[in-house]
Short mmCIF file of C-alpha atoms in Angstrom, two decimals:
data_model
loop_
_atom_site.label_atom_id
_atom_site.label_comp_id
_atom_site.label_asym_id
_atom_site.label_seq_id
_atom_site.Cartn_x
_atom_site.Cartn_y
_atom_site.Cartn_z
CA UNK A 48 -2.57 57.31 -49.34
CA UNK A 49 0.74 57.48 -47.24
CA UNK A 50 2.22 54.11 -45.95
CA UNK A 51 2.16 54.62 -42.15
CA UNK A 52 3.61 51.77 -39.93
CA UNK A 53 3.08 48.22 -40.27
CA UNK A 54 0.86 45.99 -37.87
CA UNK A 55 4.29 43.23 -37.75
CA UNK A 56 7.89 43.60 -36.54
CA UNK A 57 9.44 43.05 -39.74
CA UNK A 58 10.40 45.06 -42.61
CA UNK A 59 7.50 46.83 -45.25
CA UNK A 60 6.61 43.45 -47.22
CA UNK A 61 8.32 44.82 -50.75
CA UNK A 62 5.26 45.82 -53.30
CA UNK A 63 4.81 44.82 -56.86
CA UNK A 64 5.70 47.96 -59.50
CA UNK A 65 2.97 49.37 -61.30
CA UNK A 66 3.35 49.79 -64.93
CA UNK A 67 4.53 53.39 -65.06
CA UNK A 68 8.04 51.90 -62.84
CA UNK A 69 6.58 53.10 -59.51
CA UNK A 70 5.60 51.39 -56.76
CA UNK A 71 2.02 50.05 -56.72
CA UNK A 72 0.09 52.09 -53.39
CA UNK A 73 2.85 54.24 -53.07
CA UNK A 74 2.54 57.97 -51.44
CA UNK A 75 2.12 60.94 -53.89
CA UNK A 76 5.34 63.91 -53.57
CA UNK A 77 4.74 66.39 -51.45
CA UNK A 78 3.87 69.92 -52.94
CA UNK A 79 6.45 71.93 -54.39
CA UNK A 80 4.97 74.86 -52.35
CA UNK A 81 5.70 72.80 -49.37
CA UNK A 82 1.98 72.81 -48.02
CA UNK A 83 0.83 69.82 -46.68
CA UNK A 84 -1.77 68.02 -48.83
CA UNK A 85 -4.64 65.89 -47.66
CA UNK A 86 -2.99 63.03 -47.79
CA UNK A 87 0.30 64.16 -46.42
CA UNK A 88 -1.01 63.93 -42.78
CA UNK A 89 0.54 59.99 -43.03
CA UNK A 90 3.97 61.14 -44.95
CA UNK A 91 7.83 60.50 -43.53
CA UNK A 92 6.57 61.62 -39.76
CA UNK A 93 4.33 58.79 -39.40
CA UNK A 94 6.63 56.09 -38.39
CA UNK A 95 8.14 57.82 -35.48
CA UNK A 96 5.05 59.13 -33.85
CA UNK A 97 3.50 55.75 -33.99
CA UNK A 98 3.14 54.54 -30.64
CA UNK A 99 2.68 50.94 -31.80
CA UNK A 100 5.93 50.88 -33.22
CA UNK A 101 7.72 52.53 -30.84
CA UNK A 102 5.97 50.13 -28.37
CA UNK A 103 7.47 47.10 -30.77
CA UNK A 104 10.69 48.15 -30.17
CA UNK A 105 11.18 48.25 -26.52
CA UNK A 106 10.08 44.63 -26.87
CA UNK A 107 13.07 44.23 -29.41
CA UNK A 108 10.67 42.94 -32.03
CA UNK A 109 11.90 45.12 -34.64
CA UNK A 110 15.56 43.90 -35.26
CA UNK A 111 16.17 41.00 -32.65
CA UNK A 112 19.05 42.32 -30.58
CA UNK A 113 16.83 43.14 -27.23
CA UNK A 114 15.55 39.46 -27.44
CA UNK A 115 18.01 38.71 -24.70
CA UNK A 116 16.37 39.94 -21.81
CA UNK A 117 13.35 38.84 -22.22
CA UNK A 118 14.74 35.15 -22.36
CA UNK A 119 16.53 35.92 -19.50
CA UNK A 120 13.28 37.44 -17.61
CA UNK A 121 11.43 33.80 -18.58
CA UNK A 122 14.70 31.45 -17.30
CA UNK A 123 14.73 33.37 -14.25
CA UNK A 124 10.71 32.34 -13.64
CA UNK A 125 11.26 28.91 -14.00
CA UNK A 126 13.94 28.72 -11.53
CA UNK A 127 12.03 31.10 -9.14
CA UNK A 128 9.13 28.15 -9.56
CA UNK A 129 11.93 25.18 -9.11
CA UNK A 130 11.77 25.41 -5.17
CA UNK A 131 8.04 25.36 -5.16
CA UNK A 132 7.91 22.29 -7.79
CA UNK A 133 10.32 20.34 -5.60
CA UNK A 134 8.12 20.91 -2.49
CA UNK A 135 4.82 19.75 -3.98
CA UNK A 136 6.72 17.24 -5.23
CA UNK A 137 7.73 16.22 -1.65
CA UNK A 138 4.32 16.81 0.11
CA UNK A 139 2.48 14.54 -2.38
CA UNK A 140 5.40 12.04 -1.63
CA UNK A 141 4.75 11.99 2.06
CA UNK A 142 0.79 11.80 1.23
CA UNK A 143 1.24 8.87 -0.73
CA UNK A 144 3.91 7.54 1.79
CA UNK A 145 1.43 7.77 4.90
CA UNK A 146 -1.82 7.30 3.58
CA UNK A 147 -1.30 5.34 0.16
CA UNK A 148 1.73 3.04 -0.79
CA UNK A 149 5.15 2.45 0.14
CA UNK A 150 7.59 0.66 -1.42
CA UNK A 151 10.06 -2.15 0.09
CA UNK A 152 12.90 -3.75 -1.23
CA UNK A 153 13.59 -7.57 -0.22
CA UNK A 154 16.60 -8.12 1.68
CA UNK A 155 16.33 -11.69 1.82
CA UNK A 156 15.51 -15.34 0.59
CA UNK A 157 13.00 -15.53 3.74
CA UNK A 158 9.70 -15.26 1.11
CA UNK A 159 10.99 -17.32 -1.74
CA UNK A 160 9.83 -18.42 -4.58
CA UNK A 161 6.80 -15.63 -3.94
CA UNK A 162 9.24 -12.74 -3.89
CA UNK A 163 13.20 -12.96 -4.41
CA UNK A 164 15.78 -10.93 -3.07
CA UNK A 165 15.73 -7.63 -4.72
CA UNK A 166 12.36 -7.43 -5.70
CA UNK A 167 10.28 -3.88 -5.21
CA UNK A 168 7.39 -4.82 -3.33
CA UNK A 169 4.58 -1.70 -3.58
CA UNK A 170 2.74 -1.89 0.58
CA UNK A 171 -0.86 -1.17 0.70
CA UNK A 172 -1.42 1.22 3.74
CA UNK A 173 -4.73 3.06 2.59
CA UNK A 174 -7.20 0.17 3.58
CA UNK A 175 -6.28 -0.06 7.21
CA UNK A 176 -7.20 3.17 7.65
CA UNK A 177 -10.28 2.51 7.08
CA UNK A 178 -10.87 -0.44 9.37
CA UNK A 179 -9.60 -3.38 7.41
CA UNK A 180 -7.22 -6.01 9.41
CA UNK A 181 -5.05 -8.33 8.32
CA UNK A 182 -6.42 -11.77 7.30
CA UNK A 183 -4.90 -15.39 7.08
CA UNK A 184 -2.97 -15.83 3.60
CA UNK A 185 -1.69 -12.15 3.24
CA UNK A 186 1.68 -11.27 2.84
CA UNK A 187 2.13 -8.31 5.16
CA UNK A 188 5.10 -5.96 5.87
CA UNK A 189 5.37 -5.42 9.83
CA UNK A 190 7.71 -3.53 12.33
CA UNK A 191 10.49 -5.75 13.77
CA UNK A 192 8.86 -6.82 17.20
CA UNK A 193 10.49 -7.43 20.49
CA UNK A 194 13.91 -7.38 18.42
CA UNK A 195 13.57 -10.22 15.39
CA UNK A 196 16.25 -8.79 13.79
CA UNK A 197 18.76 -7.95 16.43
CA UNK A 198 20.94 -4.78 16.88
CA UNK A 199 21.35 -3.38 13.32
CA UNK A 200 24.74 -1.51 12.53
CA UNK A 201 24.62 1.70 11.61
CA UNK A 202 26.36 3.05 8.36
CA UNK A 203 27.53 6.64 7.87
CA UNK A 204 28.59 9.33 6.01
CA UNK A 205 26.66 10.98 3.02
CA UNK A 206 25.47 8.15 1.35
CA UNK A 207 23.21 7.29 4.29
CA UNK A 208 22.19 10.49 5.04
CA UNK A 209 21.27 10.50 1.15
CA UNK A 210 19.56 7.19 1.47
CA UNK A 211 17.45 7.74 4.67
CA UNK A 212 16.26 11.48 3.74
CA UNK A 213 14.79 9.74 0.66
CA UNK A 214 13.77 6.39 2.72
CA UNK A 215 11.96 9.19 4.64
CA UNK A 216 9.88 10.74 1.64
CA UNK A 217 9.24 6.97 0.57
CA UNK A 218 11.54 6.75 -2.33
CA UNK A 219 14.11 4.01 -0.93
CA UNK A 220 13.55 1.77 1.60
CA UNK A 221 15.00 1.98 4.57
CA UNK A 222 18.72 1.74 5.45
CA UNK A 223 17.97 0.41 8.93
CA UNK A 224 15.99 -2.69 7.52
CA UNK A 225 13.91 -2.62 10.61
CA UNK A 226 10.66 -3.99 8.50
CA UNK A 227 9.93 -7.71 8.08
CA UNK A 228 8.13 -9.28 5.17
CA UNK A 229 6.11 -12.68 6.27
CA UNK A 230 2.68 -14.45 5.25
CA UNK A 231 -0.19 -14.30 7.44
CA UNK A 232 -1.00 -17.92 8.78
CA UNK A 233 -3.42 -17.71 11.89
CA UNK A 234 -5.23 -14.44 13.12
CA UNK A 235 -6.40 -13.79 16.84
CA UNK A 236 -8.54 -16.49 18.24
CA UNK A 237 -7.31 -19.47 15.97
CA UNK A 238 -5.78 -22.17 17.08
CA UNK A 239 -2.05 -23.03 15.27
CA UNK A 240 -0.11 -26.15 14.65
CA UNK A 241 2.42 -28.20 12.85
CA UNK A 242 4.13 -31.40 13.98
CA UNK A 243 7.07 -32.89 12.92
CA UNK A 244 6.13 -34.14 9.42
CA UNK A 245 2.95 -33.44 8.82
CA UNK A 246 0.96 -30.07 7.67
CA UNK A 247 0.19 -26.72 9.25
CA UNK A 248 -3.02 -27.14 11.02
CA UNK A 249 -5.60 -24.06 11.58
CA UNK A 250 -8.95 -24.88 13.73
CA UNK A 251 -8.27 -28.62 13.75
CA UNK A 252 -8.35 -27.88 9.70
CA UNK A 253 -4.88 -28.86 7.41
CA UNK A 254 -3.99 -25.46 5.22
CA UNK A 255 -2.70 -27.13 1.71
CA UNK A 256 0.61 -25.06 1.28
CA UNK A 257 1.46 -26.75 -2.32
CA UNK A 258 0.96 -23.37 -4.20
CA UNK A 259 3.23 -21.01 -2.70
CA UNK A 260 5.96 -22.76 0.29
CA UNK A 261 9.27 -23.27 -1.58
CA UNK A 262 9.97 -26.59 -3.60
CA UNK A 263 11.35 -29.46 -1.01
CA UNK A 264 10.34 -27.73 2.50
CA UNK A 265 8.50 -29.14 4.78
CA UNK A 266 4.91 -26.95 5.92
CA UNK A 267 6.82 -27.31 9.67
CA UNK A 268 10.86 -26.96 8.57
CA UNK A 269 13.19 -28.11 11.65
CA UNK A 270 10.70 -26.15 13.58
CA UNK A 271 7.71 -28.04 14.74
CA UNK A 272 5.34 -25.61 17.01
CA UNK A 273 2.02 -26.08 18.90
CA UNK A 274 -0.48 -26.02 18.88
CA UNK A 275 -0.64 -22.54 19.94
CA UNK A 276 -3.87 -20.08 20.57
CA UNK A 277 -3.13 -16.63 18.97
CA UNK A 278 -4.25 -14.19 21.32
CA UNK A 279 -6.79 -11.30 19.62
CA UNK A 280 -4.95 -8.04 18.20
CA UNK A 281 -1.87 -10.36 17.22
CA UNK A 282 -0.96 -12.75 14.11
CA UNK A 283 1.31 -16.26 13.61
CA UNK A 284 3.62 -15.32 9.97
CA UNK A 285 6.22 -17.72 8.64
CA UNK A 286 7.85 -17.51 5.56
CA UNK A 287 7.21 -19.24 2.52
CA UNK A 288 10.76 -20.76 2.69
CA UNK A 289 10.42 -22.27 5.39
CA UNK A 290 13.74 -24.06 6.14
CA UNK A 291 15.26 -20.35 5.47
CA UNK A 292 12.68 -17.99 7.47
CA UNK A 293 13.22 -17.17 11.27
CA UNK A 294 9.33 -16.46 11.65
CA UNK A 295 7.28 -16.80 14.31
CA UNK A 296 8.59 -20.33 15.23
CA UNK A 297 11.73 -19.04 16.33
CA UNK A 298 10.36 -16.34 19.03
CA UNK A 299 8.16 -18.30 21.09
CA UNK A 300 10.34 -17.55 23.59
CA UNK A 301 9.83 -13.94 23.57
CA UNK A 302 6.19 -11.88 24.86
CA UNK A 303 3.74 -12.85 22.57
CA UNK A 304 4.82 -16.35 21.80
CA UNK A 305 6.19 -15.50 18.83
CA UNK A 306 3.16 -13.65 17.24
CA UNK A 307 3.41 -10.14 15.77
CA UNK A 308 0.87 -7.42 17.22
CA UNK A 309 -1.20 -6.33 14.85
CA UNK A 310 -0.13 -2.43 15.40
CA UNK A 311 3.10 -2.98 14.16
CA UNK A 312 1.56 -3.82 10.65
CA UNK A 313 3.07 -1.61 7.89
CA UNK A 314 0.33 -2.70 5.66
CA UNK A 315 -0.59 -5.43 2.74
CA UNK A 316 2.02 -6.27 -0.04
CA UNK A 317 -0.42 -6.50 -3.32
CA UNK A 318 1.95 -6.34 -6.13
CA UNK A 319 5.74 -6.78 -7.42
CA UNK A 320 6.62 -3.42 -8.93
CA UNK A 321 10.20 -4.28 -9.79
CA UNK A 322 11.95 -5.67 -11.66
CA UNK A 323 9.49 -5.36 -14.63
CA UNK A 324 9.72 -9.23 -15.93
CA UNK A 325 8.40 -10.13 -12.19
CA UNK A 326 5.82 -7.83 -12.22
CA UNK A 327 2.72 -9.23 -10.76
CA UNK A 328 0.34 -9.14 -7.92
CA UNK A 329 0.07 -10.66 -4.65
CA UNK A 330 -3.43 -12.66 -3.95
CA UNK A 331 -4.28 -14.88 -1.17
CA UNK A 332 -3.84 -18.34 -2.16
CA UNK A 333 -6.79 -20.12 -2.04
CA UNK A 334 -6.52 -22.38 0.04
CA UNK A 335 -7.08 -20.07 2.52
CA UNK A 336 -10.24 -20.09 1.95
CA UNK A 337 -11.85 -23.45 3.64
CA UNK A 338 -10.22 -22.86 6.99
CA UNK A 339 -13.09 -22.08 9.34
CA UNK A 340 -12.87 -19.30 11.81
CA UNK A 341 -11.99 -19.55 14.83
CA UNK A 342 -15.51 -18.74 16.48
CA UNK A 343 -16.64 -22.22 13.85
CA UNK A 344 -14.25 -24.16 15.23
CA UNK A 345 -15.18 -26.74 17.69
CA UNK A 346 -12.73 -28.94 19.41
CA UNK A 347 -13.66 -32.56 20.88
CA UNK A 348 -13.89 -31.06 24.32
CA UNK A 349 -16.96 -28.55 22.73
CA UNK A 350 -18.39 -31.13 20.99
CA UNK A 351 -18.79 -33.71 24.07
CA UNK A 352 -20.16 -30.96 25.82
CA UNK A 353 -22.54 -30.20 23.84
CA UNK A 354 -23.43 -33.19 23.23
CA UNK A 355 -23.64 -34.31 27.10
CA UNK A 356 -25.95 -30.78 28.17
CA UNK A 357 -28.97 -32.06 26.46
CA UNK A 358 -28.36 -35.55 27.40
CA UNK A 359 -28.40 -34.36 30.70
CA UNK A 360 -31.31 -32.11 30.76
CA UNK A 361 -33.14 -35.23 29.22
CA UNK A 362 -32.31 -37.63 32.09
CA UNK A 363 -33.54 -35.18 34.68
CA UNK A 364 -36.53 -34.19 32.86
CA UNK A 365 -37.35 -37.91 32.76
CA UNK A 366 -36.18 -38.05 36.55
CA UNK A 367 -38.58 -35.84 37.40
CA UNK A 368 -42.07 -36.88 35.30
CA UNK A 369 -40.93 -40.38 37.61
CA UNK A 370 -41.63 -38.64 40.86
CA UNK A 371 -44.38 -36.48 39.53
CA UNK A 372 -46.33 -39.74 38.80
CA UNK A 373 -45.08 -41.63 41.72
CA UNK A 374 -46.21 -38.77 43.94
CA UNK A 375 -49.75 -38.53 41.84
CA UNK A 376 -50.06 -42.86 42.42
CA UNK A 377 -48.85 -42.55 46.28
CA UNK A 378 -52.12 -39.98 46.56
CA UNK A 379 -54.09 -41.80 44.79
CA UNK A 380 -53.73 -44.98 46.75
CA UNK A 381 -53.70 -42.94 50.17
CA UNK A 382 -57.06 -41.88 49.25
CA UNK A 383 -58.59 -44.88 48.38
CA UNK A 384 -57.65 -46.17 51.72
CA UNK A 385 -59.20 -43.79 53.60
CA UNK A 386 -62.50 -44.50 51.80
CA UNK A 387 -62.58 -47.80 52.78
CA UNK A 388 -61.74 -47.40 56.40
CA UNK A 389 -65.13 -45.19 56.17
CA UNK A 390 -67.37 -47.84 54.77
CA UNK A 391 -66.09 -50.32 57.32
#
């Protein structure tokens, strides 16, 4: 049998000789007459009416110099899908951005020890959407309201175009620092206080602040307040350094009496993402937990009256059995009067 063209790109594989110094599988000669044989339908034409080989070389898989172009053809794909990478890559940023996390750097000393300037703080913003509102002991991220932070300068040139096209995508925070970073202390309806020297009261209940307010402040700093009724929708925050925090103390002054709406609320801070030896999450001390709301709250004025309304519901109730029976004796003794008058 002839040797017609191989199934591979390379070179005939060479083939052990057979005893006799030829070739093992090797094609018989031709005729001398020059008539094709049999067998010499797969002779020296073969190769070059094989379309499978012909087909291997316009793929440059027989010698290697056509390779070129098709490495070319494969770069220019992946930069044709670059673009479209990139914007994915964008879209699921503003996703996560809107509906997920965010992340905030800390400017300041305002939240010490909890957080410390520099740290990456990762903003929970998924749960409000689904109802949830802040609660006493969180530490929140909010909007600057009624102007907290005064008239920030503006920077430019290309680094802050750099830095608020990425702020914008939720990569960096943002250059205009017009967030604010505070704990949760009183929600809408409580009732908030702190005089000079003594502890932060909620309700008429003292709020144990020995886990988290910075070592040697004061629960009230220089800044006694109250006691002060948070209206509903809105919030009381301070800082957890106290004597270093211009919270809600400081902007009593201002609509609202200091408190922060509750539609300016970014969202929850629940963990430190950065730097990686201060990673660790954000949970509401518990202390927190035994202040009564403010619906179970009852001040002395609500408990004398209600303690008074039954007392006096009693004394008239006991007021009026005394002229019921005086009435029913006055009748009685008319009528046995009369009776006698008769006999007589």
């Amino acid at each position: 049998m002839a040797v017609g063209a191989r199934s591979g790109a390379e070179d005939p594989e060479e083939r052990p000789e057979a005893p006799g110094g030829e070739a093992s599988g090797s094609a018989p000669p031709p005729p001398k007459d020059g008539t094709e044989g049999d067998s010499g339908t797969d002779g020296a034409d073969a190769p070059a009416s094989d379309p499978g080989e012909e087909a291997r070389k316009d793929d440059g898989g027989e010698d290697g110099s056509d390779a070129t172009p098709g490495q070319g053809a494969k770069q220019r794909s992946f930069w044709k899908e670059l673009p479209i990478l990139i914007g994915i890559a964008i879209v699921l940023a503003l996703l996560i951005k809107t509906f997920l996390v965010q992340a905030f750097s800390i400017p300041s000393n305002s939240m010490q020890d909890t957080l410390q300037r520099g740290d990456r703080v990762l903003v929970d913003k998924l749960t409000p959407w689904f109802g949830a509102e802040p609660e006493r002991g969180e530490v929140i991220v909010f909007h600057d309201p009624d102007g907290w932070l005064g008239d920030t300068p503006s920077n430019g040139g290309f680094g802050a175009a750099v830095q608020d096209a990425l702020s914008w995508i939720g990569l960096m925070p943002s250059a205009e620092d017009q967030d604010l970073i505070k704990r949760v202390i009183a929600v809408g309806g409580d009732t908030v206080e702190c005089q000079d020297g003594g502890q932060v009261m909620i309700n008429g209940e003292p709020l144990d602040e020995s886990s988290y307010l910075f070592p040697g402040n004061t629960p009230c700093g220089d800044r006694p307040f109250g006691p002060i009724t948070v209206p509903e929708g809105r919030l009381w925050v301070m800082g957890d350094h106290r004597q270093d925090s211009l919270d809600s103390r400081y902007h009593q002054n201002l609509e609202g009496r200091g408190t922060v709406s509750e539609d300016d609320v970014v969202g929850r801070a629940i963990v430190i993402a950065w730097p990686v030896n201060r990673w660790s999450t954000l949970p509401v001390p518990s202390a927190f937990d035994s202040v009564q709301s403010a619906a179970g709250f009852v001040g002395p004025g609500a408990i004398g009256l209600a303690t008074a309304v039954p007392l006096v519901l009693w004394r008239r109730r006991r007021l009026l059995a005394r002229e019921a029976a005086a009435a029913t004796e006055s009748a009685a003794a008319g009528g046995a009067e009369g009776g006698v008058a008769q006999k007589g």
